XYZ file of N, CA and C in Angstrom:
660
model
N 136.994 103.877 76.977
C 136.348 104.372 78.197
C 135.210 105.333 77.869
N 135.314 106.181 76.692
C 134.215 106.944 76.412
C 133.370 106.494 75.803
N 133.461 105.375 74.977
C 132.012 104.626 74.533
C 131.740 103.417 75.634
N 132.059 103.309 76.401
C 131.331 102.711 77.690
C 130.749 103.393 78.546
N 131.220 104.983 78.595
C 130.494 105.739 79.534
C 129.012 106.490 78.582
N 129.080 106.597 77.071
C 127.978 107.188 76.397
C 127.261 105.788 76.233
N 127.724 104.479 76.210
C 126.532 103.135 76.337
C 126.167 103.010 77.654
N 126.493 102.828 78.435
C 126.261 102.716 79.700
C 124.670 103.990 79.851
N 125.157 105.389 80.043
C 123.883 106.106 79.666
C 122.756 105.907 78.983
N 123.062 105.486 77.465
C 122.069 105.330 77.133
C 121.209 104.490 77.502
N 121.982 103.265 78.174
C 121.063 102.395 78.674
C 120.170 102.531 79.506
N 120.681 103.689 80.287
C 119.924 104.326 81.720
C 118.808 105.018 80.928
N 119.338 105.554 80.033
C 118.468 106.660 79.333
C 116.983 105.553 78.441
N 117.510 105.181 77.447
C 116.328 104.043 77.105
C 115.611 103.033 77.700
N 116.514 102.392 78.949
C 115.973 101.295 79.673
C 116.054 101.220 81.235
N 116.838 101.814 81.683
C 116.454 101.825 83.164
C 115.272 102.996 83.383
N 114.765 104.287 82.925
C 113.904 104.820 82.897
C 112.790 104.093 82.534
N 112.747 103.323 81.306
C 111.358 102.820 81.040
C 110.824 101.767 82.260
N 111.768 101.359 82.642
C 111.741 100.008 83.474
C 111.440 100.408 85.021
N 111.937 101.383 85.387
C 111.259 102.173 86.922
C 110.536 102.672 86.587
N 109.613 103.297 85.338
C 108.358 103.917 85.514
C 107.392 102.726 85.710
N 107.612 101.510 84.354
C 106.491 100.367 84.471
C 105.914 99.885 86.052
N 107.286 99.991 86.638
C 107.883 99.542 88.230
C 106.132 99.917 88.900
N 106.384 101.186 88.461
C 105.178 102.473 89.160
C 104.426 103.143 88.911
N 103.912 101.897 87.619
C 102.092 101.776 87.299
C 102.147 102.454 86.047
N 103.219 102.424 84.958
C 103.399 103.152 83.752
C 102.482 102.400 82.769
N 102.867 102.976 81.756
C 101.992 102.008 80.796
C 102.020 100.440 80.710
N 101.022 99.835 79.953
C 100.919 98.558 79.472
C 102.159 97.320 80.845
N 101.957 97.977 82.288
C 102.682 97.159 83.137
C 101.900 95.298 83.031
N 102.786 94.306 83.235
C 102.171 92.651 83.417
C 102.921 92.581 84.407
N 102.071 92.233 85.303
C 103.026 91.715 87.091
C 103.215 90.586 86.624
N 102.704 89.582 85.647
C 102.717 87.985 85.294
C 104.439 87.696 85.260
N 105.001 88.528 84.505
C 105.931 88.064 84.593
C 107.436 87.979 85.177
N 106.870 88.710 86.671
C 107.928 88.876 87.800
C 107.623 87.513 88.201
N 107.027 86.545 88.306
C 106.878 85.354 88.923
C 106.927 84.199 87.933
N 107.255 84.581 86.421
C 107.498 83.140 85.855
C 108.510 82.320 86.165
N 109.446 83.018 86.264
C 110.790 81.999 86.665
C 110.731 80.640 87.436
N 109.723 81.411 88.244
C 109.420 80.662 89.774
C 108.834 79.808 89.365
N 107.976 79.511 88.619
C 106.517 78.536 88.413
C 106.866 77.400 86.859
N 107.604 78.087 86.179
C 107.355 77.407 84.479
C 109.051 76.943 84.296
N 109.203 75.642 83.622
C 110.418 75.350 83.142
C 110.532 76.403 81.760
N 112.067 76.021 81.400
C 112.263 76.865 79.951
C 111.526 77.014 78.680
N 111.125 76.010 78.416
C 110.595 76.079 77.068
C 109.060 77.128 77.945
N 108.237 76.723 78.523
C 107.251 77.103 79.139
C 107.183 78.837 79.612
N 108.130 79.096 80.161
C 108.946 80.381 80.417
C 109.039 81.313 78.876
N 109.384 80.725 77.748
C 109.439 81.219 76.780
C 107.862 81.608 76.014
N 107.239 80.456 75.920
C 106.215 80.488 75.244
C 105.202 81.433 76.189
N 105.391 82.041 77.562
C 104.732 82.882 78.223
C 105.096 83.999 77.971
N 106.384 83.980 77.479
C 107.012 85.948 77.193
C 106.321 86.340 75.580
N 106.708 84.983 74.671
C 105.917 85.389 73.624
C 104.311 85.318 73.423
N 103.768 84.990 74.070
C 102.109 85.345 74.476
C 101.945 86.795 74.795
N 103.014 87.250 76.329
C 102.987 87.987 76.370
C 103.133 89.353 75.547
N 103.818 89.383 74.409
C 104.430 90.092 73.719
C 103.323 90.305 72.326
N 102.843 89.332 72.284
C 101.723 89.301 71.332
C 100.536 90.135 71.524
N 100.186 90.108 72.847
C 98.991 90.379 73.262
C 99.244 92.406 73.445
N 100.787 92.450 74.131
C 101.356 93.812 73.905
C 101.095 94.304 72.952
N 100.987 93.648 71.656
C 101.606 94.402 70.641
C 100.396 94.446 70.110
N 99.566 93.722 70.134
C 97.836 93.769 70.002
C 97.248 94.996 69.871
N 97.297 95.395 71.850
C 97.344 96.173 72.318
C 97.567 97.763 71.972
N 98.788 97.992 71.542
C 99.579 99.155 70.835
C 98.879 99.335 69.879
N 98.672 98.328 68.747
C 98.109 98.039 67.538
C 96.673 98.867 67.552
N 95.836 98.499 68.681
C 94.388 98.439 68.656
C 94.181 99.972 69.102
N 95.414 100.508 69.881
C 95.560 101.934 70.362
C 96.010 102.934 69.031
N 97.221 102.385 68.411
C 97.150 103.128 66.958
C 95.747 103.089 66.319
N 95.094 102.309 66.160
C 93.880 102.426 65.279
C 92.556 102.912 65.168
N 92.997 103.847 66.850
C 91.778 104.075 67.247
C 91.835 105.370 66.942
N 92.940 105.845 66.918
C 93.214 107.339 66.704
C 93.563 107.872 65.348
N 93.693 106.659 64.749
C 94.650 107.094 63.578
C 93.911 107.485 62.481
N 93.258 108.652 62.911
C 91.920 109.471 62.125
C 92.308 109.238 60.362
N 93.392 109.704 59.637
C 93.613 109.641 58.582
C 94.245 108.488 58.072
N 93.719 107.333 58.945
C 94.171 106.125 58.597
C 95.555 106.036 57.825
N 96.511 106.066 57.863
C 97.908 106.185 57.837
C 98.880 105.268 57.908
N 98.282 104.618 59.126
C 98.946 103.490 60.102
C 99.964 103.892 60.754
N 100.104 105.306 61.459
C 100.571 105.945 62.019
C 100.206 107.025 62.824
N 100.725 107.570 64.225
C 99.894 108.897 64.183
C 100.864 109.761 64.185
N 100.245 111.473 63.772
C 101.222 112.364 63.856
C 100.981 112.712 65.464
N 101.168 114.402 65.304
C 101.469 115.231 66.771
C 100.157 115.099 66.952
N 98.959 115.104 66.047
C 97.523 115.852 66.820
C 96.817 114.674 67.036
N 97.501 113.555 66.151
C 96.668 112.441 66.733
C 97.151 111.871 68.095
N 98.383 112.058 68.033
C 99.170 111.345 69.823
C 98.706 112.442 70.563
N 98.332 113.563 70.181
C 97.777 114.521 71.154
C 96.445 113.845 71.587
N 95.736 113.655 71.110
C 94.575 112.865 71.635
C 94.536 111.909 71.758
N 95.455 110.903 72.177
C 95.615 109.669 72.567
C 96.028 109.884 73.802
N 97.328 110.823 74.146
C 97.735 110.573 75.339
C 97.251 111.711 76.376
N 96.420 112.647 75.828
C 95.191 113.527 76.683
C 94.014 112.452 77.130
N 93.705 111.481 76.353
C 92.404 110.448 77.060
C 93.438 109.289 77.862
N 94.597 109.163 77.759
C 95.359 107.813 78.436
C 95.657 108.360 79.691
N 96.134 109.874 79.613
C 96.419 110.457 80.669
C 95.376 110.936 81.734
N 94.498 110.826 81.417
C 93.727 111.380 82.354
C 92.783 109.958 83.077
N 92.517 109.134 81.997
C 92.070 107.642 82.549
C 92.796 107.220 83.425
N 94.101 107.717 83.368
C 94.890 106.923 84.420
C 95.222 108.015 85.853
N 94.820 109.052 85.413
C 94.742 110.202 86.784
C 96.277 110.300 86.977
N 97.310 110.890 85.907
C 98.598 111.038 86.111
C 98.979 112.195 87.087
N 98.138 113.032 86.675
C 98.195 114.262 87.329
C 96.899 114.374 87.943
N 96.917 115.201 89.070
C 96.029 116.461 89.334
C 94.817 117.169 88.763
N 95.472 117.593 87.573
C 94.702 118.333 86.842
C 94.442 117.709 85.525
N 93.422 117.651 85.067
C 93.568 117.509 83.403
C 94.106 117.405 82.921
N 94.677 117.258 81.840
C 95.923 117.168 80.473
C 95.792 117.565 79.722
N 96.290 118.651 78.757
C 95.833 118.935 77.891
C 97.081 119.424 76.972
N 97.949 117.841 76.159
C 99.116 118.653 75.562
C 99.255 119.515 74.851
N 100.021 119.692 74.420
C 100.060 120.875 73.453
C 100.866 119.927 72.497
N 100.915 120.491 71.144
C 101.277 120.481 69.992
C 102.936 120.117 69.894
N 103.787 121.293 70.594
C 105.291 121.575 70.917
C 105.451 120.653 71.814
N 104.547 119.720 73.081
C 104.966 119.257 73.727
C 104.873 117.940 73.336
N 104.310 117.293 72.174
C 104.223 116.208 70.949
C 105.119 116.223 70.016
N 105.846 117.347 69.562
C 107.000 117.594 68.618
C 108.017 116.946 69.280
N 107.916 117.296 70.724
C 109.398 117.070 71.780
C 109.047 115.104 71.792
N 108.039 115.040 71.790
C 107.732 113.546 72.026
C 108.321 112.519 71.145
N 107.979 113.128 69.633
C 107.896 112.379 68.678
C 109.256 112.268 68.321
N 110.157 113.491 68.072
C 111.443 113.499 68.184
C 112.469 112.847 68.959
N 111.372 112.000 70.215
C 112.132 111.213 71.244
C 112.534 110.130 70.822
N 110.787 109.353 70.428
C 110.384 107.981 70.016
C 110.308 107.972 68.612
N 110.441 108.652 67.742
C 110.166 108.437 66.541
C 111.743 107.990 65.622
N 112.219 106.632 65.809
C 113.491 106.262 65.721
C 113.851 106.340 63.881
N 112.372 106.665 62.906
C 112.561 106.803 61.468
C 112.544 108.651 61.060
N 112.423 108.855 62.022
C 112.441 110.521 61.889
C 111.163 111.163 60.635
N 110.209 110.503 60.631
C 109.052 111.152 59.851
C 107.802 111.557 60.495
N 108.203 111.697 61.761
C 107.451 112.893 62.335
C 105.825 112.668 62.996
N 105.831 111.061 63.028
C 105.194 110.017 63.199
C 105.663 108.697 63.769
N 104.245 108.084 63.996
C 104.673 107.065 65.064
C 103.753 106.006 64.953
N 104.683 104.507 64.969
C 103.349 103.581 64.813
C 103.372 102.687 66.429
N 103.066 102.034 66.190
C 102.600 100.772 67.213
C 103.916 100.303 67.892
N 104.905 100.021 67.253
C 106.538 99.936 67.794
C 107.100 100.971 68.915
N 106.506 102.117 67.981
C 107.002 103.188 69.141
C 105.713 103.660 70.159
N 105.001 103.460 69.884
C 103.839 104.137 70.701
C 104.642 103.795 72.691
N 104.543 102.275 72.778
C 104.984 102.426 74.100
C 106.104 103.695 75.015
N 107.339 103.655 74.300
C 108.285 105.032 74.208
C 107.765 105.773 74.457
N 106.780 106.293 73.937
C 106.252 107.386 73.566
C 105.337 107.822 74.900
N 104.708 107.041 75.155
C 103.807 107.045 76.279
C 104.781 107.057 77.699
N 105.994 106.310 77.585
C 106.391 106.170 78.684
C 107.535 107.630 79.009
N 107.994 108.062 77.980
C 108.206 109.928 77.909
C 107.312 110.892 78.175
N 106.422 110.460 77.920
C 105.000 111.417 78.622
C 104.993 111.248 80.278
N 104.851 109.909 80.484
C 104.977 109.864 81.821
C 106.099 110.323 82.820
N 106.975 110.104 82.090
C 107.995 110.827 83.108
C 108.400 112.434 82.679
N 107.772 113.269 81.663
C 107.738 114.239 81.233
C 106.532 115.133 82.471
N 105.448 114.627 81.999
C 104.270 114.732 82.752
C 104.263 115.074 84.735
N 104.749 114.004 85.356
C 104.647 113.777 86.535
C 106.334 114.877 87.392
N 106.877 115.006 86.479
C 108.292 115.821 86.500
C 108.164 117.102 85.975
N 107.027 117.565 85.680
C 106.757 118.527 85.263
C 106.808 120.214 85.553
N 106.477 120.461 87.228
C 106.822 121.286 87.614
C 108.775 121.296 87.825
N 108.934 120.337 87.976
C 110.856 120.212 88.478
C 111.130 120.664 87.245
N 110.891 120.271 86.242
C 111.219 120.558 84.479
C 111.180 122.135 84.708
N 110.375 122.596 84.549
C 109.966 124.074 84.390
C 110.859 124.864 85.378
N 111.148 124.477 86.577
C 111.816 125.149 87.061
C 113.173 125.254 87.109
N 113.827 124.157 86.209
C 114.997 123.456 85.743
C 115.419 124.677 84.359
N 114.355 124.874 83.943
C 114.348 125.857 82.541
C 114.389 127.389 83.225
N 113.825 127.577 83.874
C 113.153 128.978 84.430
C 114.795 129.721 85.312
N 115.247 128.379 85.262
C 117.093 129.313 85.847
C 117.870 128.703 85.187
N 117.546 128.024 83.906
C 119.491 127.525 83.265
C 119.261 127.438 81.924
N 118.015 128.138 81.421
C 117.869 128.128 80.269
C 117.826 130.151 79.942
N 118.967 129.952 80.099
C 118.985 131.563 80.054
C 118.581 133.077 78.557
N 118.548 131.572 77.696
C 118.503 132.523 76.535
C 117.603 132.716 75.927
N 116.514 131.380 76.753
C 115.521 131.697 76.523
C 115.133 130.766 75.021
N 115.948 129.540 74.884
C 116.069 128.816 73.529
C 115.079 127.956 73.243
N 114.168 127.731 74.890
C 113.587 126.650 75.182
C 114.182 124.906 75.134
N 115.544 125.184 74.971
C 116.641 123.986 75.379
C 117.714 124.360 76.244
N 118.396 123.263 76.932
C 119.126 123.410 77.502
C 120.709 122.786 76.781
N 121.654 124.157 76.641
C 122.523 123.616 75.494
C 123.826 123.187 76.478
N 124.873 122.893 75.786
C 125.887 122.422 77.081
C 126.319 122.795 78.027
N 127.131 124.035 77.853
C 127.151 124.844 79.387
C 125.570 124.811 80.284
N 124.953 124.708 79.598
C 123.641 125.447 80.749
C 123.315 123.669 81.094
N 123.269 123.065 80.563
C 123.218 121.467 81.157
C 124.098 121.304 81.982
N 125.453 121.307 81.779
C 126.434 121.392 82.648
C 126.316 121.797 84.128
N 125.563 123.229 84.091
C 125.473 123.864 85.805
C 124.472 122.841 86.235
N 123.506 122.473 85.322
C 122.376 122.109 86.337
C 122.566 120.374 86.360
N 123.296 119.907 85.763
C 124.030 118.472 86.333
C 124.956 118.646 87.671
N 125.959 119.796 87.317
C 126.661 120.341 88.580
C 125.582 120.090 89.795
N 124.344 120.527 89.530
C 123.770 120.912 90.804
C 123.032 119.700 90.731
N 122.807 118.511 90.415
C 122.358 117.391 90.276
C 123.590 116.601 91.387
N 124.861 116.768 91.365
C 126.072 116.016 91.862
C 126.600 116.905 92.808
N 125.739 117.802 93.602
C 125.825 117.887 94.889
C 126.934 119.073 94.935
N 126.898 120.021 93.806
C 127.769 120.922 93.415
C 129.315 120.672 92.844
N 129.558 119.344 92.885
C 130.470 118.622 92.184
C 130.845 118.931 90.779
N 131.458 119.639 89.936
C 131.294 120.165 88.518
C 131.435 118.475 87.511
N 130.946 118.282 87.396
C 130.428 117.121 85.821
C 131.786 117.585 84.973
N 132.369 116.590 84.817
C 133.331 116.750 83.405
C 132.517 117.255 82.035
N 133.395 117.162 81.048
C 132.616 117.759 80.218
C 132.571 116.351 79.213
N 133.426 115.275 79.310
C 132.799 114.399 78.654
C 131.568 113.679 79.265
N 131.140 113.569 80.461
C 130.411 113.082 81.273
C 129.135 113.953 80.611
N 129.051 115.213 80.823
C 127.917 116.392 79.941
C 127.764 115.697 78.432
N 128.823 115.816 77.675
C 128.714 115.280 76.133
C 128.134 113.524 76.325
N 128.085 113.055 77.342
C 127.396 111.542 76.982
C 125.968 111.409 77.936
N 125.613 112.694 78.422
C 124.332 112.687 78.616
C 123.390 113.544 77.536
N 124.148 113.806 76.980
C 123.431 114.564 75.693
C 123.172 113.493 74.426
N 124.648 112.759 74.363
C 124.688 111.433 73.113
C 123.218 110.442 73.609
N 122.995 110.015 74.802
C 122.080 109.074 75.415
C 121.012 109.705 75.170
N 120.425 110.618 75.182
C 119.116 111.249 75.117
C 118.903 111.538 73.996
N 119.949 112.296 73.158
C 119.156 112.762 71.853
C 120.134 112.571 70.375
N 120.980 111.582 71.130
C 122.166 111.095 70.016
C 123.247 112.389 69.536
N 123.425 113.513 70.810
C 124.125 115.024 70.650
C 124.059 115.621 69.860
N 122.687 115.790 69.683
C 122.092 116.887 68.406
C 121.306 117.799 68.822
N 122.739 118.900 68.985
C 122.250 120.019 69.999
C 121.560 120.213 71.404
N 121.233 121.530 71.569
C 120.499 120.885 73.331
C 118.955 120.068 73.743
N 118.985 119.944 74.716
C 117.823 119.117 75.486
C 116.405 119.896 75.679
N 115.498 119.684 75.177
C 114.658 119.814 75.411
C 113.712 119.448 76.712
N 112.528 119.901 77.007
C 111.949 119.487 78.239
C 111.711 118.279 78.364
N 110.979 117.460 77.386
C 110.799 116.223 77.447
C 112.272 115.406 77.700
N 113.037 116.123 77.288
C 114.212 114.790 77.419
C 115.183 115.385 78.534
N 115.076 116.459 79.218
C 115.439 116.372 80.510
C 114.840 115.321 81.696
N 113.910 115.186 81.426
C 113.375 113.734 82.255
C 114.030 112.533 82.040
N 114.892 112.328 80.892
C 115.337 111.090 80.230
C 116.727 111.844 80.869
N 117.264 112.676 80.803
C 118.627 112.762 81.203
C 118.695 112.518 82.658
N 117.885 113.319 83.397
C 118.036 113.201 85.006
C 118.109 111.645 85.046
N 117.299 110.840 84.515
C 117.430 109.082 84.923
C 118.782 108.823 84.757
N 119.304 109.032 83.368
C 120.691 108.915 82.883
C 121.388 109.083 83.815
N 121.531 110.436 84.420
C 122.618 111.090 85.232
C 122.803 109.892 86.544
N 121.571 110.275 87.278
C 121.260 109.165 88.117
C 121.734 107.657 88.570
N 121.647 107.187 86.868
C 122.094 105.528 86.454
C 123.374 105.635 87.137
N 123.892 106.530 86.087
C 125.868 107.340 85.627
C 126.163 107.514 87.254
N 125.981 107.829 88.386
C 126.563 108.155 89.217
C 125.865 107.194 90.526
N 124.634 106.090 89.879
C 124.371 104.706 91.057
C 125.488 103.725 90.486
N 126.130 104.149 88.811
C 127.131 103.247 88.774
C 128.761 103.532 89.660
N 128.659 104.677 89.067
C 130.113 104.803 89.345
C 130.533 104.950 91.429
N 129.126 105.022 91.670
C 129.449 104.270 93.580
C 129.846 103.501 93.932
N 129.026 102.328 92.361
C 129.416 101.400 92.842
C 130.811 100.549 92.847
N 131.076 101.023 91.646
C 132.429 101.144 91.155
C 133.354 101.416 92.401
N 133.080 102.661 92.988
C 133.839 102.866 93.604
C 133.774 101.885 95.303
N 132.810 101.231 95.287
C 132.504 100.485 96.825
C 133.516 99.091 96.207
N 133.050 98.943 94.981
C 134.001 97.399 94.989
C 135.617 97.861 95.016
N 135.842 98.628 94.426
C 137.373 98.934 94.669
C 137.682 99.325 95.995
């Protein structure tokens, strides 16, 4: 039951988040292929996802290379810093300008960077972009999420202090504490507390975790 409830999360956490942002104009979105089903037999259906996927990855490719000042075939923090300061603002995410910071690329890379060298190629770039976006646009809620439950001032949110503010996510309902320990495993594999960027990835989680267990509870 507890590695169905920390998979289940993560799934929310890696893929139902990525998949409602694309929903709502995130990165690298193809409407093409909400309507193949409809139009192409199987083999045909296939050979359209891998076109598709090609041309993605092109894409990513042609975006690593533009930035990737020290030719590397990777970028670090200062090069994704200037990738996703010109992506972000082409696309008018915000309001105001963009202008990350350094710490707020550490939190990034540490998200998407699944080899842990502190860098990022073309595989991860999408991730990466799509944590910005929901980092980005959640941004004031973030800050004010920190500004009362991050009490120590750690700039993370460690378990107890995740705990209250899931509490207050579930309608003052107190969160078990394995329920807390598998929104922490989903986001950052429970290595220590949450950072800002990946409080955006947990709230989806939480979210998933409790559109499931309704439902759970409507079929019974």
């Amino acid at each position: 039951q507890k590695m169905a409830l920390v998979a289940g999360m993560s799934v929310a956490g890696a893929v139902v988040s990525a998949r409602s942002l694309r929903a709502r104009g995130a990165p690298l979105e193809d409407a093409a292929g909400r309507v193949e089903q409809e139009v192409c037999p199987g083999h045909e259906v296939q050979e359209i996802r891998d076109e598709e996927e090609r041309v993605r990855l092109s894409v990513l490719r042609s975006m690593v290379a533009k930035y990737d000042e020290d030719k590397s075939g990777d970028l670090d923090a200062k090069e994704l810093a200037c990738l996703i300061k010109s992506y972000s603002n082409t696309r008018q995410w915000t309001t105001e300008p963009v202008q990350p910071t350094l710490e707020e690329m550490t939190w990034i890379l540490q998200a998407a960077d699944k080899c842990k060298q502190s860098a990022i190629d073309e595989s991860q770039l999408e991730l990466a972009l799509e944590l910005w976006h929901s980092y980005i646009t959640n941004r004031p809620r973030i800050e004010q999420v920190f500004d009362k439950y991050d009490t120590n001032h750690s700039n993370k949110l460690e378990f107890g202090q995740l705990k209250l503010f899931l509490q207050e996510l579930n309608e003052g309902r107190t969160p078990s504490d394995e329920e807390v320990r598998a929104v922490m495993h989903a986001v950052n594999g429970g290595q220590g507390g949450i950072n800002r960027v990946q409080l955006a990835v947990a709230i989806s989680a939480w979210h998933a975790h409790v559109d499931r267990r309704k439902g759970c509870c409507a079929v019974c």
